[in-house]
Short mmCIF file of C-alpha atoms and ligand atoms in Angstrom, two decimals:
data_model
loop_
_atom_site.label_atom_id
_atom_site.label_comp_id
_atom_site.label_asym_id
_atom_site.label_seq_id
_atom_site.Cartn_x
_atom_site.Cartn_y
_atom_site.Cartn_z
CA MET A 80 -3.86 -30.47 40.82
CA ARG A 81 -4.89 -28.48 37.75
CA HIS A 82 -6.62 -30.47 35.06
CA HIS A 83 -5.07 -30.29 31.56
CA SER A 84 -8.18 -28.74 30.00
CA ASP A 85 -8.11 -25.88 32.57
CA LYS A 86 -4.66 -25.03 31.37
CA VAL A 87 -5.85 -24.81 27.75
CA THR A 88 -8.72 -22.55 28.76
CA GLN A 89 -6.37 -20.30 30.68
CA VAL A 90 -3.97 -19.92 27.73
CA SER A 91 -6.75 -19.17 25.27
CA ARG A 92 -8.10 -16.46 27.61
CA THR A 93 -4.80 -14.60 27.52
CA LEU A 94 -4.63 -14.62 23.70
CA PRO A 95 -6.52 -11.76 22.05
CA THR A 96 -9.09 -12.73 19.44
CA PRO A 97 -8.32 -11.47 15.90
CA GLN A 98 -10.97 -8.79 16.47
CA ARG A 99 -9.48 -7.60 19.76
CA HIS A 100 -5.99 -7.71 18.35
CA ALA A 101 -6.99 -5.61 15.33
CA ASP A 102 -8.69 -3.07 17.61
CA GLN A 103 -5.66 -2.91 19.89
CA VAL A 104 -3.34 -2.31 16.93
CA ALA A 105 -5.68 0.41 15.63
CA GLN A 106 -5.94 2.13 19.00
CA ALA A 107 -2.17 2.08 19.48
CA ALA A 108 -1.66 3.62 16.01
CA ALA A 109 -4.22 6.36 16.74
CA GLN A 110 -2.57 7.12 20.06
CA ARG A 111 0.87 7.40 18.44
CA ALA A 112 -0.56 9.75 15.81
CA GLY A 113 -2.36 11.85 18.46
CA VAL A 114 -5.83 11.33 16.98
CA THR A 115 -9.13 9.68 17.78
CA VAL A 116 -10.73 7.74 14.94
CA ASP A 117 -14.48 7.24 14.90
CA GLU A 118 -17.39 6.67 12.56
CA VAL A 119 -19.06 9.83 11.25
CA VAL A 120 -22.84 9.99 11.31
CA SER A 121 -24.14 13.55 11.67
CA PRO A 122 -24.88 15.59 8.51
CA GLY A 123 -22.71 18.46 9.79
CA ARG A 124 -19.64 16.30 10.25
CA LEU A 125 -20.27 14.51 6.94
CA LYS A 126 -20.23 17.93 5.27
CA ASP A 127 -16.78 18.55 6.81
CA VAL A 128 -15.65 15.20 5.34
CA GLU A 129 -16.97 16.20 1.90
CA GLN A 130 -15.05 19.47 2.21
CA LEU A 131 -11.81 17.67 3.16
CA PHE A 132 -12.01 15.44 0.07
CA ARG A 133 -12.85 18.45 -2.11
CA THR A 134 -9.76 20.27 -0.88
CA VAL A 135 -7.44 17.28 -1.36
CA TRP A 136 -8.79 16.43 -4.85
CA GLU A 137 -9.04 20.09 -5.92
CA THR A 138 -12.60 19.85 -7.21
CA ASP A 139 -15.24 22.52 -7.74
CA ARG A 140 -17.70 23.16 -4.96
CA ASP A 141 -20.54 21.50 -6.88
CA ARG A 142 -18.49 18.40 -7.84
CA PRO A 143 -17.06 16.89 -4.65
CA PRO A 144 -15.40 13.44 -5.02
CA ILE A 145 -18.25 12.17 -2.86
CA SER A 146 -21.10 14.24 -1.51
CA ALA A 147 -22.34 14.47 2.08
CA ASP A 148 -25.76 13.07 1.16
CA VAL A 149 -24.21 9.93 -0.39
CA LEU A 150 -21.98 9.61 2.69
CA ARG A 151 -25.08 9.84 4.85
CA ALA A 152 -26.79 7.07 2.86
CA LEU A 153 -23.69 4.87 3.06
CA VAL A 154 -23.24 5.18 6.79
CA HIS A 155 -26.97 4.77 7.36
CA SER A 156 -27.01 1.52 5.38
CA GLY A 157 -24.08 -0.02 7.22
CA SER A 158 -21.02 0.98 5.19
CA TYR A 159 -17.92 2.68 6.56
CA VAL A 160 -17.44 6.42 6.92
CA ALA A 161 -14.88 7.40 9.54
CA ALA A 162 -12.67 10.30 10.42
CA ALA A 163 -9.66 11.07 12.59
CA TYR A 164 -9.81 14.09 14.89
CA THR A 165 -6.98 15.80 16.74
CA ALA A 166 -7.19 16.37 20.52
CA ASP A 167 -8.55 19.89 19.88
CA GLY A 168 -11.30 18.52 17.63
CA ARG A 169 -9.88 19.32 14.18
CA LEU A 170 -10.66 16.97 11.31
CA ALA A 171 -7.33 15.32 10.39
CA ALA A 172 -8.35 12.52 7.98
CA ALA A 173 -11.35 10.69 6.60
CA GLY A 174 -12.07 7.45 4.79
CA VAL A 175 -15.05 5.80 3.11
CA GLY A 176 -15.62 2.13 2.31
CA PHE A 177 -18.60 0.34 0.74
CA LEU A 178 -19.72 -3.10 1.83
CA ALA A 179 -18.80 -5.22 -1.19
CA THR A 180 -18.06 -8.67 -2.56
CA ASP A 181 -14.52 -10.01 -2.27
CA VAL A 182 -12.79 -9.47 -5.60
CA ARG A 183 -11.53 -13.05 -5.72
CA SER A 184 -14.99 -14.57 -5.21
CA ALA A 185 -16.49 -11.98 -7.58
CA GLU A 186 -14.09 -13.01 -10.34
CA VAL A 187 -14.36 -16.79 -10.39
CA GLY A 188 -17.24 -16.86 -12.81
CA GLY A 189 -19.91 -17.18 -10.14
CA THR A 190 -18.80 -20.64 -8.99
CA GLU A 191 -17.84 -19.49 -5.49
CA SER A 192 -20.48 -17.93 -3.24
CA PRO A 193 -19.92 -14.21 -2.83
CA VAL A 194 -17.89 -13.38 0.27
CA ALA A 195 -18.54 -10.15 2.18
CA SER A 196 -15.78 -7.63 1.88
CA MET A 197 -15.16 -3.89 1.86
CA HIS A 198 -14.16 -1.69 -1.06
CA SER A 199 -12.49 1.40 0.29
CA HIS A 200 -13.36 4.18 -2.13
CA ILE A 201 -11.49 7.17 -0.78
CA ALA A 202 -9.14 8.11 2.06
CA ALA A 203 -7.08 11.20 2.75
CA VAL A 204 -5.38 13.12 5.51
CA ALA A 205 -5.81 16.88 5.85
CA PRO A 206 -3.19 18.86 3.88
CA GLY A 207 -0.25 19.69 6.14
CA THR A 208 -0.71 16.71 8.45
CA GLU A 209 0.90 14.04 6.24
CA ARG A 210 3.56 11.67 7.51
CA HIS A 211 2.45 11.74 11.15
CA GLY A 212 0.93 8.28 11.13
CA ILE A 213 -2.65 9.60 10.78
CA GLY A 214 -3.31 7.84 7.47
CA SER A 215 -2.13 4.55 8.97
CA ALA A 216 -4.28 5.08 12.05
CA LEU A 217 -7.33 5.60 9.83
CA LYS A 218 -6.65 2.49 7.71
CA LEU A 219 -6.05 0.34 10.79
CA HIS A 220 -9.35 1.54 12.25
CA GLN A 221 -11.02 0.52 8.99
CA ARG A 222 -9.32 -2.86 9.23
CA GLY A 223 -10.55 -3.42 12.80
CA TRP A 224 -14.07 -2.37 11.79
CA ALA A 225 -14.08 -4.87 8.90
CA ILE A 226 -12.63 -7.73 10.97
CA ARG A 227 -15.27 -7.16 13.66
CA ARG A 228 -17.92 -7.64 10.97
CA GLY A 229 -16.35 -10.84 9.69
CA LEU A 230 -15.37 -9.42 6.28
CA ARG A 231 -12.82 -11.33 4.16
CA SER A 232 -10.85 -8.46 2.65
CA ILE A 233 -10.53 -4.73 2.08
CA THR A 234 -9.68 -3.58 -1.43
CA TRP A 235 -8.92 -0.13 -2.79
CA THR A 236 -7.53 1.28 -6.00
CA PHE A 237 -4.73 3.81 -6.32
CA ASP A 238 -2.79 5.49 -9.08
CA PRO A 239 0.31 3.31 -9.57
CA LEU A 240 2.35 6.36 -10.57
CA VAL A 241 1.89 8.05 -7.19
CA ARG A 242 4.96 6.81 -5.35
CA ARG A 243 3.66 8.11 -2.01
CA ASN A 244 0.52 5.99 -2.23
CA ALA A 245 2.35 2.87 -3.37
CA GLY A 246 4.78 3.33 -0.45
CA PHE A 247 1.91 3.88 1.97
CA ASN A 248 0.05 0.80 0.74
CA ALA A 249 3.19 -1.36 0.88
CA HIS A 250 3.78 -0.09 4.43
CA LEU A 251 0.23 -1.18 5.34
CA GLY A 252 0.96 -4.65 3.98
CA ALA A 253 -1.53 -4.62 1.10
CA GLU A 254 -0.99 -6.91 -1.90
CA PHE A 255 -1.17 -5.35 -5.37
CA VAL A 256 -3.43 -7.75 -7.18
CA ARG A 257 -4.63 -6.22 -10.51
CA TYR A 258 -3.69 -3.47 -12.96
CA TYR A 259 -6.61 -1.70 -14.63
CA PRO A 260 -5.89 0.64 -17.59
CA ASP A 261 -8.16 3.72 -17.46
CA PHE A 262 -10.24 2.35 -14.60
CA TYR A 263 -12.56 5.38 -14.26
CA GLY A 264 -12.30 6.70 -17.84
CA GLU A 265 -11.43 10.40 -18.07
CA MET A 266 -11.59 12.26 -14.74
CA ALA A 267 -12.28 15.96 -14.16
CA ASP A 268 -10.64 16.72 -10.83
CA GLY A 269 -7.47 18.78 -10.45
CA ARG A 270 -5.27 15.77 -9.71
CA ASN A 271 -6.31 13.45 -12.53
CA ALA A 272 -7.64 15.51 -15.45
CA GLY A 273 -5.90 14.68 -18.74
CA GLN A 274 -3.73 11.92 -17.27
CA GLY A 275 -5.82 8.78 -17.77
CA SER A 276 -7.02 6.87 -14.74
CA ASP A 277 -5.01 3.63 -14.61
CA ARG A 278 -5.28 2.03 -11.18
CA LEU A 279 -3.72 -0.77 -9.23
CA LEU A 280 -5.98 -2.75 -6.96
CA ALA A 281 -4.59 -3.09 -3.44
CA ARG A 282 -6.01 -5.87 -1.29
CA TRP A 283 -5.78 -6.60 2.41
CA ASP A 284 -6.58 -10.22 3.15
CA LEU A 285 -8.08 -9.87 6.63
CA GLN A 286 -7.09 -13.42 7.55
CA LEU A 287 -3.41 -12.52 7.20
CA PRO A 288 -1.40 -10.17 9.42
CA ALA A 289 -0.82 -6.66 8.08
CA VAL A 290 2.96 -6.58 7.74
CA PRO A 291 4.87 -4.22 5.43
CA ARG A 292 5.63 -5.56 1.93
CA VAL A 293 8.77 -3.61 1.22
CA ALA A 294 10.62 -5.23 -1.67
CA VAL A 295 14.37 -5.43 -2.21
CA GLU A 296 16.01 -3.03 -4.67
CA PRO A 297 17.52 -4.32 -7.93
CA VAL A 298 21.27 -4.88 -8.00
CA GLY A 299 23.18 -3.31 -10.87
CA ASP A 300 21.59 -2.40 -14.20
CA ARG A 301 19.96 -5.71 -15.04
CA GLN A 302 16.30 -6.71 -14.54
CA ARG A 303 15.14 -3.09 -14.73
CA LEU A 304 12.04 -3.24 -16.86
CA LEU A 305 11.48 0.49 -16.53
CA GLU A 306 13.91 3.14 -15.27
CA PRO A 307 14.22 6.93 -15.48
CA ASP A 308 17.14 8.29 -17.48
CA GLY A 309 19.27 11.20 -16.23
CA ASP A 310 16.55 13.67 -17.29
CA GLY A 311 13.74 11.78 -15.58
CA ARG A 312 12.35 10.28 -18.81
CA PRO A 313 11.10 6.68 -18.70
CA VAL A 314 13.37 4.12 -20.41
CA ALA A 315 12.04 0.61 -21.01
CA GLY A 316 14.28 -2.45 -20.56
CA THR A 317 13.77 -6.14 -21.26
CA ILE A 318 12.87 -9.04 -19.01
CA GLU A 319 15.77 -11.23 -17.86
CA GLY A 320 14.97 -14.09 -15.50
CA ASP A 321 12.11 -14.29 -13.03
CA ARG A 322 12.25 -10.85 -11.45
CA ALA A 323 11.85 -7.38 -12.90
CA TRP A 324 11.66 -3.88 -11.39
CA VAL A 325 9.34 -1.14 -12.65
CA ALA A 326 10.31 2.34 -11.46
CA THR A 327 7.94 5.24 -10.75
CA PRO A 328 8.74 8.94 -11.14
CA ALA A 329 9.83 10.67 -7.92
CA ASN A 330 6.81 13.00 -7.80
CA ILE A 331 4.23 12.49 -10.55
CA GLU A 332 1.86 15.05 -9.04
CA GLN A 333 4.43 17.81 -9.43
CA LEU A 334 5.44 16.51 -12.87
CA ARG A 335 1.81 16.73 -14.02
CA ARG A 336 1.86 20.42 -13.15
CA VAL A 337 5.21 21.31 -14.73
CA ASP A 338 5.43 18.84 -17.64
CA PRO A 339 2.10 17.10 -18.35
CA ASP A 340 3.48 15.56 -21.59
CA LEU A 341 6.28 13.78 -19.76
CA ALA A 342 3.82 12.75 -17.02
CA GLY A 343 1.62 11.24 -19.75
CA ARG A 344 4.61 9.33 -21.14
CA TRP A 345 5.19 7.82 -17.70
CA ARG A 346 1.57 6.69 -17.65
CA ILE A 347 2.00 4.75 -20.89
CA ALA A 348 5.45 3.44 -19.94
CA VAL A 349 4.25 2.00 -16.61
CA ARG A 350 1.12 0.58 -18.28
CA ASP A 351 3.31 -1.20 -20.85
CA ALA A 352 5.77 -2.39 -18.21
CA MET A 353 2.90 -3.97 -16.25
CA GLU A 354 1.91 -6.11 -19.28
CA PRO A 355 3.58 -9.26 -17.86
CA LEU A 356 0.86 -9.26 -15.15
CA GLN A 357 -1.41 -10.62 -17.91
CA SER A 358 0.82 -13.66 -18.43
CA GLY A 359 1.85 -15.26 -15.17
CA TRP A 360 3.66 -12.47 -13.35
CA ARG A 361 2.56 -10.74 -10.16
CA ILE A 362 3.65 -7.75 -8.10
CA ASP A 363 5.59 -8.78 -5.02
CA GLY A 364 5.87 -5.41 -3.29
CA PHE A 365 7.31 -1.93 -3.66
CA THR A 366 10.86 -0.86 -2.88
CA ALA A 367 11.88 2.01 -0.60
CA GLY A 368 13.40 3.63 -3.72
CA GLY A 369 10.07 3.67 -5.56
CA SER A 370 9.93 0.57 -7.83
CA TYR A 371 7.47 -2.29 -8.12
CA LEU A 372 9.04 -5.72 -7.99
CA LEU A 373 7.43 -8.12 -10.48
CA VAL A 374 8.02 -11.85 -10.09
CA ARG A 375 7.14 -14.74 -12.37
CA GLU A 376 4.66 -17.07 -10.65
C1 COA B 9 -1.61 8.57 1.27
C2 COA B 9 -1.90 9.25 2.61
C3 COA B 9 -3.31 8.88 3.07
C4 COA B 9 -0.87 8.77 3.65
O1 COA B 9 -1.21 9.29 4.93
P1 COA B 9 -0.09 9.71 5.99
O2 COA B 9 -0.76 10.06 7.26
O3 COA B 9 0.78 10.76 5.40
O4 COA B 9 0.74 8.36 6.09
P2 COA B 9 1.52 7.80 7.38
O5 COA B 9 2.19 8.92 8.10
O6 COA B 9 0.60 6.93 8.16
O7 COA B 9 2.63 6.91 6.66
C5 COA B 9 2.83 5.54 6.94
C6 COA B 9 3.93 5.01 6.04
O8 COA B 9 3.52 5.08 4.67
C7 COA B 9 4.66 5.36 3.85
N1 COA B 9 4.53 6.72 3.27
C8 COA B 9 3.66 7.69 3.61
N2 COA B 9 3.86 8.79 2.87
C9 COA B 9 4.89 8.49 2.05
C10 COA B 9 5.58 9.23 1.04
N3 COA B 9 5.24 10.50 0.74
N4 COA B 9 6.57 8.61 0.39
C11 COA B 9 6.94 7.34 0.65
N5 COA B 9 6.33 6.59 1.63
C12 COA B 9 5.31 7.17 2.30
C13 COA B 9 5.87 5.35 4.78
O9 COA B 9 6.33 4.02 4.88
C14 COA B 9 5.23 5.77 6.08
O10 COA B 9 5.95 5.37 7.23
P3 COA B 9 7.14 6.31 7.78
O11 COA B 9 6.62 7.72 7.82
O12 COA B 9 7.42 5.74 9.13
O13 COA B 9 8.27 6.15 6.79
C15 COA B 9 -1.74 10.80 2.48
O14 COA B 9 -0.51 11.11 1.89
C16 COA B 9 -2.85 11.45 1.66
O15 COA B 9 -3.91 11.76 2.18
N6 COA B 9 -2.60 11.71 0.37
C17 COA B 9 -3.54 12.38 -0.49
C18 COA B 9 -4.77 11.58 -0.74
C19 COA B 9 -4.50 10.26 -1.44
O16 COA B 9 -3.73 10.18 -2.37
N7 COA B 9 -5.18 9.22 -0.97
C20 COA B 9 -5.09 7.88 -1.57
C21 COA B 9 -4.53 6.91 -0.63
S1 COA B 9 -4.31 5.30 -1.43
#
């Protein structure tokens, strides 16, 4: 007759550890996207990564968003530099994360001991390969890497006006935890120059499952704290009740090219609409239609 404790041992053997589970999820995502994701170490491959970021962020040759020598130092000292490659060896995406201190423990006035975390500085897929699951495969690899090292969280900032990135981050299951006006100061690259650098901080708590945080759409005209009018101009509303929706423009990157003044007005309008985050409200996800849902705590 089987002893009770044998049974417990047998069950626990069949359950994957959080590390194994995260790796399995990452491998399945890479397989679906038709890529292999791996850390990048050699100077030649790091140069390709630098070039990919330069292309995506439209920077001059001598001002890459991050240079191959810094990437080399990061990977050498234990941080995260990884890339996705197609079956025929083409570079399809890359991401970089620094070992860091968890933002929550960093912000409680030094009373909590710092907790190891990762700050993901930059991630992009190669132009023309978007929407094939490659970005997700890369982020899930990063997640598995961080969980294997016992890190508490992964954070990254993104421009809250870029609907694509908000949708991507909501799909990954990240929380949106802070709004920073002009986070980097003025930036010089082709995507950001002249448009301020407000950022939302996305955070993956690595102790929670990564499930999409897609919010419900507003019903009717009420509770819309920010909406576009018929000409795509931002129109501010007022707060009614405990929920409010803040819309984003359909394609801010295109708007910045064709009408930088209007794009700048969106920047200010969204910054103003996010003010309640200073007084007891938080972001509870992003809708499929492109709005942040704010809820009163
Ligand atoms: C953001 C980025 C990395 C996404 O990579 P990707 O490979 O295109 O994303 P995926 O195919 O894995 O998308 C996963 C999910 O994210 C969401 N998503 C991705 N692109 C989206 C878009 N343009 N609009 C709305 N949602 C989008 C969707 O939910 C998507 O799932 P679905 O295709 O089944 O609907 C890529 O667009 C990119 O490199 N952009 C330029 C660089 C950049 O802005 N990086 C910052 C990232 S925070």
